mmCIF file of C-alpha atoms and ligand atoms in Angstrom:
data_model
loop_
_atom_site.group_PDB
_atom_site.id
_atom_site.type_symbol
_atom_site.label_atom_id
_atom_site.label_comp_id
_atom_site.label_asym_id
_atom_site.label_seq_id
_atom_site.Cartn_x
_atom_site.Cartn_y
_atom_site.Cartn_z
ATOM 1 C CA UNK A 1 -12.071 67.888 33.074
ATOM 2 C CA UNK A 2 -8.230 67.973 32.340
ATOM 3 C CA UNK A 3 -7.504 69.376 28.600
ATOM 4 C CA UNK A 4 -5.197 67.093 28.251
ATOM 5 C CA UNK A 5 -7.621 64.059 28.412
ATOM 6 C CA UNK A 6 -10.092 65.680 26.498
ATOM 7 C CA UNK A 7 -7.452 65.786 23.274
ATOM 8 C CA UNK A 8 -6.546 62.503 23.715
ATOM 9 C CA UNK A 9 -10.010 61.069 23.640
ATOM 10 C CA UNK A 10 -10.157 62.964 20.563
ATOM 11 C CA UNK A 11 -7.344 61.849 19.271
ATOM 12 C CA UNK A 12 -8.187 58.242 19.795
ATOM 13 C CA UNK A 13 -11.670 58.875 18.449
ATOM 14 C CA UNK A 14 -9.958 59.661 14.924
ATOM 15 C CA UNK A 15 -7.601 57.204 14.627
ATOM 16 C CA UNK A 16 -10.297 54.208 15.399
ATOM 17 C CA UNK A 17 -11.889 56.037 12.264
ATOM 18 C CA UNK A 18 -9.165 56.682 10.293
ATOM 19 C CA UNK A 19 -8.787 52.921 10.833
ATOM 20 C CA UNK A 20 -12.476 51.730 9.704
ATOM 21 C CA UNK A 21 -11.939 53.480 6.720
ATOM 22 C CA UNK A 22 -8.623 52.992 5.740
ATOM 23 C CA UNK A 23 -7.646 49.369 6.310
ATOM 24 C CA UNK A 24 -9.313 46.603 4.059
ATOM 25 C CA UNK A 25 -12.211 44.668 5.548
ATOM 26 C CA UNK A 26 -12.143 41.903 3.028
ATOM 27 C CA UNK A 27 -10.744 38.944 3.858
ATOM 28 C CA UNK A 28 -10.297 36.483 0.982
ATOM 29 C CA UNK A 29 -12.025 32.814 1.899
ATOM 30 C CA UNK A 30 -9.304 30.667 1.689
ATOM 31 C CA UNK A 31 -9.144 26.825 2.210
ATOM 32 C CA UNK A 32 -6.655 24.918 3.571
ATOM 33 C CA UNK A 33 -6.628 20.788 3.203
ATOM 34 C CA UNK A 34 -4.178 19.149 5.125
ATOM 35 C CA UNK A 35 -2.056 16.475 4.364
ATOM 36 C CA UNK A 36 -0.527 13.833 7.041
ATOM 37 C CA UNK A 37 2.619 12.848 5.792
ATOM 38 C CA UNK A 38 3.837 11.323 9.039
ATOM 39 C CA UNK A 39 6.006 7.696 8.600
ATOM 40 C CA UNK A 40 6.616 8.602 4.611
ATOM 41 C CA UNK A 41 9.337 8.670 3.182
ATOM 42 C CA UNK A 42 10.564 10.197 -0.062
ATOM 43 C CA UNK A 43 7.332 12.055 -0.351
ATOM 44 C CA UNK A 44 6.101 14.024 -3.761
ATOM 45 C CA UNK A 45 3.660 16.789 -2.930
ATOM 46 C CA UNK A 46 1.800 16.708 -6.125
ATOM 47 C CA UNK A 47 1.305 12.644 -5.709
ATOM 48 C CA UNK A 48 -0.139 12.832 -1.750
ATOM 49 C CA UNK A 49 -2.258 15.780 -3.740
ATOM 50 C CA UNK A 50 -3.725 12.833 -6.111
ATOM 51 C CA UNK A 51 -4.119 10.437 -3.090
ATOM 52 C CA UNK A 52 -6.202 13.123 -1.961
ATOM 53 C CA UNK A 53 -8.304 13.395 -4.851
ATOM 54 C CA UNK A 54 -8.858 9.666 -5.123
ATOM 55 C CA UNK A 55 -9.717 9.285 -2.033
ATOM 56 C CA UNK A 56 -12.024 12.279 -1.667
ATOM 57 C CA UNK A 57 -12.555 13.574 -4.807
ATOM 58 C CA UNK A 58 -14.210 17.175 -5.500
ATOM 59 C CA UNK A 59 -16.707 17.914 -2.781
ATOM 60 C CA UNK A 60 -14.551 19.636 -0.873
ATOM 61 C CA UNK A 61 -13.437 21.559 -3.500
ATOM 62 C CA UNK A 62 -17.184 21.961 -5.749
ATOM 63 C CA UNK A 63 -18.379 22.843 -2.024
ATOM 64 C CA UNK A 64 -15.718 25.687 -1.545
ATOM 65 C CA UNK A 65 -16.044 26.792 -4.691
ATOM 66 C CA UNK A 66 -19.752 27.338 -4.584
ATOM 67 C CA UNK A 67 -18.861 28.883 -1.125
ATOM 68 C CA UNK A 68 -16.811 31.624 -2.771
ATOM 69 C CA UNK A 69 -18.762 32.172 -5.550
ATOM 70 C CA UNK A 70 -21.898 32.875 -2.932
ATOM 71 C CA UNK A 71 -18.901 35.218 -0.676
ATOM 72 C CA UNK A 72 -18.304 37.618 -4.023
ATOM 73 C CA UNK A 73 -21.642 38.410 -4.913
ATOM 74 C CA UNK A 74 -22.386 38.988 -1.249
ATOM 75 C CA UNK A 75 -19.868 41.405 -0.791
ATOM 76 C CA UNK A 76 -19.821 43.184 -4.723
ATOM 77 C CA UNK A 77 -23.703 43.930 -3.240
ATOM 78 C CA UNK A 78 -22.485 45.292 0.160
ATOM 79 C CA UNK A 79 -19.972 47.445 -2.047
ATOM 80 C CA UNK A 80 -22.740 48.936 -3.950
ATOM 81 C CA UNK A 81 -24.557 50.375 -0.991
ATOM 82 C CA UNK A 82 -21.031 51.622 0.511
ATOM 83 C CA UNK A 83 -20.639 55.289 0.786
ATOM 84 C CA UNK A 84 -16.651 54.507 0.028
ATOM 85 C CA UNK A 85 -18.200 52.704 -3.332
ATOM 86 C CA UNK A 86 -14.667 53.220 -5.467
ATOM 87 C CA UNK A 87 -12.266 53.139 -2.508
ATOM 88 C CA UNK A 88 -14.089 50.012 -0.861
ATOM 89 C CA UNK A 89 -14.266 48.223 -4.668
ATOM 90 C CA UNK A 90 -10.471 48.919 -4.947
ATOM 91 C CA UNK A 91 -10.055 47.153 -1.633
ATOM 92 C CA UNK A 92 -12.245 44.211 -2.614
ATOM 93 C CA UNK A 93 -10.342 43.155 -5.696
ATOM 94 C CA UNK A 94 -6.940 43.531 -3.996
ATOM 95 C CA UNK A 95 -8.113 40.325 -1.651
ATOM 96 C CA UNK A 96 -9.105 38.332 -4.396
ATOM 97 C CA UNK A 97 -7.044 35.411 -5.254
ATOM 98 C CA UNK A 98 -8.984 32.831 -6.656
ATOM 99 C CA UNK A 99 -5.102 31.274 -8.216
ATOM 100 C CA UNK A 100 -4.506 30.036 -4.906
ATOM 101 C CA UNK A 101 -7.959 29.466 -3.769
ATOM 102 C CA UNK A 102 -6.858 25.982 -1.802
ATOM 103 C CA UNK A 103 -3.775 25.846 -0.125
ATOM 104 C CA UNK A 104 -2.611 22.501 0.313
ATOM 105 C CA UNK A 105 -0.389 21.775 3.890
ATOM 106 C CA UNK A 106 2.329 18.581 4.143
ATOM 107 C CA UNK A 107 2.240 18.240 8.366
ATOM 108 C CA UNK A 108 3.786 15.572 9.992
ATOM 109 C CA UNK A 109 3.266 14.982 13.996
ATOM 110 C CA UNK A 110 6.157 15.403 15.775
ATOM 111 C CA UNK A 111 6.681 13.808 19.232
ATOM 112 C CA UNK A 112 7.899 16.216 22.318
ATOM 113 C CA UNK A 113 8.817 16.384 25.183
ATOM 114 C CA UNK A 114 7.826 17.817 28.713
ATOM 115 C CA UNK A 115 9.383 17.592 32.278
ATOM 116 C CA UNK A 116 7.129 17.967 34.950
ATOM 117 C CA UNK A 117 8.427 17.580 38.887
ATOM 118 C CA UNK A 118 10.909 14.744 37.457
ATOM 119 C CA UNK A 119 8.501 12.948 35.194
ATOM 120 C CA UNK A 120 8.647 13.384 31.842
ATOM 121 C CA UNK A 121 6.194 13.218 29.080
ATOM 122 C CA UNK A 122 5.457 13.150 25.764
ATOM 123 C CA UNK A 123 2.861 14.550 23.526
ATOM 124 C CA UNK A 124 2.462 15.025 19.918
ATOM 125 C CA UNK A 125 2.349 18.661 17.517
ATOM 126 C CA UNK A 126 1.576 18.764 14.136
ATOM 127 C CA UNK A 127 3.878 20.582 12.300
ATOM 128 C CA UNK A 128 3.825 22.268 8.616
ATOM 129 C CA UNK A 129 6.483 20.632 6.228
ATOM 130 C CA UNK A 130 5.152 22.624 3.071
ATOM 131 C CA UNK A 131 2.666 24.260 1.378
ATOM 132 C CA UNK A 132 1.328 25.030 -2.563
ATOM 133 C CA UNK A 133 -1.514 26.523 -3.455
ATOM 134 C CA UNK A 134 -3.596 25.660 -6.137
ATOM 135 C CA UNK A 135 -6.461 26.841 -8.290
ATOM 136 C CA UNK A 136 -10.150 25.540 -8.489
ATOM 137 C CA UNK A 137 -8.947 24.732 -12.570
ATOM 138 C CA UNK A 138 -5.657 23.291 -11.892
ATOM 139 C CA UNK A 139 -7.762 21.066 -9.012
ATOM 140 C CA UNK A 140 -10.078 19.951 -11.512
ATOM 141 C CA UNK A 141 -7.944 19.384 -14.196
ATOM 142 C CA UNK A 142 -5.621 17.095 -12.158
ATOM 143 C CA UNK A 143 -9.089 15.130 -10.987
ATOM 144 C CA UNK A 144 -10.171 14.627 -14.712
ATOM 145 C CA UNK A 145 -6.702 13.175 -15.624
ATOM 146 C CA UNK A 146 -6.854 10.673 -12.609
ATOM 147 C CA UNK A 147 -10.684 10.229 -13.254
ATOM 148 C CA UNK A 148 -9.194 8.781 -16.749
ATOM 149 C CA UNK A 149 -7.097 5.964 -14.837
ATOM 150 C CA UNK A 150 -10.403 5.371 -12.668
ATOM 151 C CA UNK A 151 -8.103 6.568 -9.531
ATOM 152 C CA UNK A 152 -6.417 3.553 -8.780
ATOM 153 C CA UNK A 153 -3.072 5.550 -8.601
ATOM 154 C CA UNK A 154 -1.685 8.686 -8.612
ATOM 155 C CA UNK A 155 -0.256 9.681 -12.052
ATOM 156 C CA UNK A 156 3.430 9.989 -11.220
ATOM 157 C CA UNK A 157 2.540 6.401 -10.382
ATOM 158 C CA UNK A 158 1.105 5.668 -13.688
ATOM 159 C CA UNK A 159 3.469 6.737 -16.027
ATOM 160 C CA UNK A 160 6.327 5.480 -13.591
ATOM 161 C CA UNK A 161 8.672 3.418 -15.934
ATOM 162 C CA UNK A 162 9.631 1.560 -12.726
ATOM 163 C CA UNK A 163 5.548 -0.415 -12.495
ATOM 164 C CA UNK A 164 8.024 -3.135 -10.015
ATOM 165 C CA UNK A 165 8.745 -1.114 -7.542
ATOM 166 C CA UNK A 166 5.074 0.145 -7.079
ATOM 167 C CA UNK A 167 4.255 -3.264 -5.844
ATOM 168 C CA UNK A 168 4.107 -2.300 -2.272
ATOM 169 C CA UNK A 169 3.132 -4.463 0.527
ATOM 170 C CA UNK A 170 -0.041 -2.349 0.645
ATOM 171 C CA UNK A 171 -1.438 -2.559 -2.700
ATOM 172 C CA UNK A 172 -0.150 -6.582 -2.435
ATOM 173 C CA UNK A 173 -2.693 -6.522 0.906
ATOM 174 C CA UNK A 174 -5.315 -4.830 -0.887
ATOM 175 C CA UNK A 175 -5.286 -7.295 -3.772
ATOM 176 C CA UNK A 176 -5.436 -9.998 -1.478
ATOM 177 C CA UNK A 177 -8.272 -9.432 0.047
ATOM 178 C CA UNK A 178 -9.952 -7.774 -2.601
ATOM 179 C CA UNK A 179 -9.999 -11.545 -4.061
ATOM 180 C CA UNK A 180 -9.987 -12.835 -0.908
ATOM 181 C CA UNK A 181 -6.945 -14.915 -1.354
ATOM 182 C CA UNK A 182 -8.732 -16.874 -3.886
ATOM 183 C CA UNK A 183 -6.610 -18.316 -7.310
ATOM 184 C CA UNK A 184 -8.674 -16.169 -9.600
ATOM 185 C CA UNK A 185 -8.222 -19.233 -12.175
ATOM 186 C CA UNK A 186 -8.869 -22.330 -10.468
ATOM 187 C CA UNK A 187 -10.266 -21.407 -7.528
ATOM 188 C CA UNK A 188 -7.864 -22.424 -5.025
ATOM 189 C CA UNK A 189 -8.557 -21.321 -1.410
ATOM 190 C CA UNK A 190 -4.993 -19.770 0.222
ATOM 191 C CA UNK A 191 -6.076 -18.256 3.274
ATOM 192 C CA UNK A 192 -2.285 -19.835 4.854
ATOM 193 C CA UNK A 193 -1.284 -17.852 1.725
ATOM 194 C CA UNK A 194 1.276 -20.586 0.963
ATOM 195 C CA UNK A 195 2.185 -20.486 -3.350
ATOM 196 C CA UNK A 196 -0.099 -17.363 -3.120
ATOM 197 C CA UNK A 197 1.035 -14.750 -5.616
ATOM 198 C CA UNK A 198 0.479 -11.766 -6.716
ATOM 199 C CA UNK A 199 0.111 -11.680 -11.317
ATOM 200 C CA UNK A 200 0.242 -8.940 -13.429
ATOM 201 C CA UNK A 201 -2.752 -9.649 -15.588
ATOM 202 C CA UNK A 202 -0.873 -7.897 -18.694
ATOM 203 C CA UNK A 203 2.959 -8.093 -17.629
ATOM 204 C CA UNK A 204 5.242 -5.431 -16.970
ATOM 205 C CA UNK A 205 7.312 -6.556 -19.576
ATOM 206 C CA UNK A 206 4.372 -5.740 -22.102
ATOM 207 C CA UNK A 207 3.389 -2.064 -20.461
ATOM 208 C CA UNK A 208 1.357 -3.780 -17.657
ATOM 209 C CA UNK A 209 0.749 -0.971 -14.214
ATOM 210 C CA UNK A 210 0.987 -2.176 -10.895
ATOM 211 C CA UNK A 211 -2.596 -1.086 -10.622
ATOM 212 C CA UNK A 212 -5.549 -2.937 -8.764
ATOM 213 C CA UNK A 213 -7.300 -3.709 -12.173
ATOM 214 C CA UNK A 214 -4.282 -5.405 -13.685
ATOM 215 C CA UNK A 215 -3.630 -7.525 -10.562
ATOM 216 C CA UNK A 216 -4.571 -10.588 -9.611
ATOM 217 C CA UNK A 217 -4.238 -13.141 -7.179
ATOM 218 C CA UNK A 218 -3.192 -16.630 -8.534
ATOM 219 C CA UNK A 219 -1.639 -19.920 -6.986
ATOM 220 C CA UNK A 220 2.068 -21.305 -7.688
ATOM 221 C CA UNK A 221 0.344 -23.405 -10.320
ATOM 222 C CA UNK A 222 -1.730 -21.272 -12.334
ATOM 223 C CA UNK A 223 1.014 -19.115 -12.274
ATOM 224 C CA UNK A 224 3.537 -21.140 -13.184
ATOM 225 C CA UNK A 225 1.274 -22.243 -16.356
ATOM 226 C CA UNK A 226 0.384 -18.247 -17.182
ATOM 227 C CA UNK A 227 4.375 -17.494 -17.638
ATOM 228 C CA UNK A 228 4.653 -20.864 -19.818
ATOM 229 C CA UNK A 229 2.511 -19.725 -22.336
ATOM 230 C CA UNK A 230 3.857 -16.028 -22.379
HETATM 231 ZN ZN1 ZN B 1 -4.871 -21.684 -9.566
#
C-alpha cells in the first residue's frame, strides 16, 4: 500500500476525533412561534405577541418549558457518566440560554414570480420581517397582565388614549354577532342592520375601552335615549 495513503487515512482518522471531542454537542432546544403579519399595516411586535397569547395562551409555552426542563436533566446525567466530565459540563452551560428560550418570527408571504417556456407563474414564500426573543418569565408575565383584562385586547390596546380608533370593522363584526344584531335593550331584531349601532356601555368620554365587554349592540332609538340621559 502507498505511504502516502496510509498517512492520510491517519490523518483523517485524528481529525474526525479531534472533532468529537472538541466541538460542542449540545444544542440548546429552542422554539420558534411564528407570526403572520401578512395584509397589516402599522404593525407592533409586542401587540401581535399579545394576540398570540389571547388567542393561544400558555400551552405552547408550559409545554416547551416542561420540554426543556426534561432536556437539562437528561443531558446534566449524560455529563456525569462522560469521561470529558469538566470539559463536556463547560460545553453544556455555554448552550444554555433559557433568556431567549422562544423566539418569536414576524413573516409575511410574499408573492413571486416564475417564467416557465413563456408562461408565467406565481407562487407564494414566507419571508422573516423580524424577530425577539423572549423568556419563559417575561412570557408569563405578559399573559398574567392580559389575563387581568380577561384577553379581550392586547394591552397597548388597553391603555390606548385613542379607545375611537380601536373600533375596527372587526371588533364592530364580532359584536354584532356576538348579540346577534339584537337591541340589547328592547329587543329589536336588525338583521338588515338598518339604525343598528354599535354603544359603548360606559362611554369613552368617561374612560370606557373599545373592548367586547363594554360594547353593545343597540337600535337608533335606544340609543338615541342612552345619550339623552348622559
Ligand atoms: Zn332598542
Amino acid at each position: 500500500m502507498d505511504w502516502y495513503l496510509i498517512c492520510l487515512i491517519i490523518i483523517l482518522f485524528l481529525a474526525t476525533a479531534l472533532y468529537c471531542i472538541f466541538h460542542n454537542p449540545y444544542k440548546y432546544p429552542y422554539k420558534e412561534i411564528k407570526l403572520d403579519i401578512s395584509r397589516k399595516r402599522n404593525v407592533q411586535f409586542i401587540d401581535e405577541i399579545d394576540r398570540y397569547l389571547c388567542k393561544y395562551l400558555m400551552t405552547v409555552f408550559n409545554n416547551h418549558y416542561q420540554y426543556v426542563q426534561e432536556w437539562k436533566k437528561k443531558t446534566e446525567e449524560k455529563i456525569s457518566k462522560s469521561l470529558l466530565k469538566d470539559y463536556r459540563k463547560k460545553q453544556y452551560l455555554e448552550v444554555i440560554d433559557d433568556e431567549h428560550m422562544f423566539i418569536f418570527l414576524l413573516t409575511k408571504e410574499q408573492t413571486r414570480y416564475r417564467q416557465k417556456n413563456y408562461v408565467k407563474t406565481s407562487y407564494k414564500v414566507e419571508v422573516e420581517v423580524d424577530r425577539e426573543a423572549y423568556s419563559y418569565r417575561q412570557v408569563a408575565e405578559r399573559f398574567k397582565l392580559l389575563s387581568e383584562i380577561d384577553f379581550q385586547c392586547t394591552l397597548n390596546e388597553y391603555y390606548s388614549k385613542n379607545q375611537r380608533k380601536l373600533m375596527t370593522k372587526e371588533l364592530k363584526e364580532r359584536i354584532k354577532k356576538r348579540d346577534n344584531y339584537t337591541c340589547q335593550i328592547c329587543g329589536k331584531y336588525m338583521p338588515d342592520e338598518v339604525g343598528l349601532h354599535i354603544d359603548h356601555i360606559i362611554p369613552v368620554s368617561k374612560g370606557g375601552k373599545s373592548i367586547p365587554s363594554n360594547l353593545q349592540v343597540l337600535c337608533s332609538k335606544c340609543n338615541g335615549s342612552k345619550s339623552n340621559k348622559i
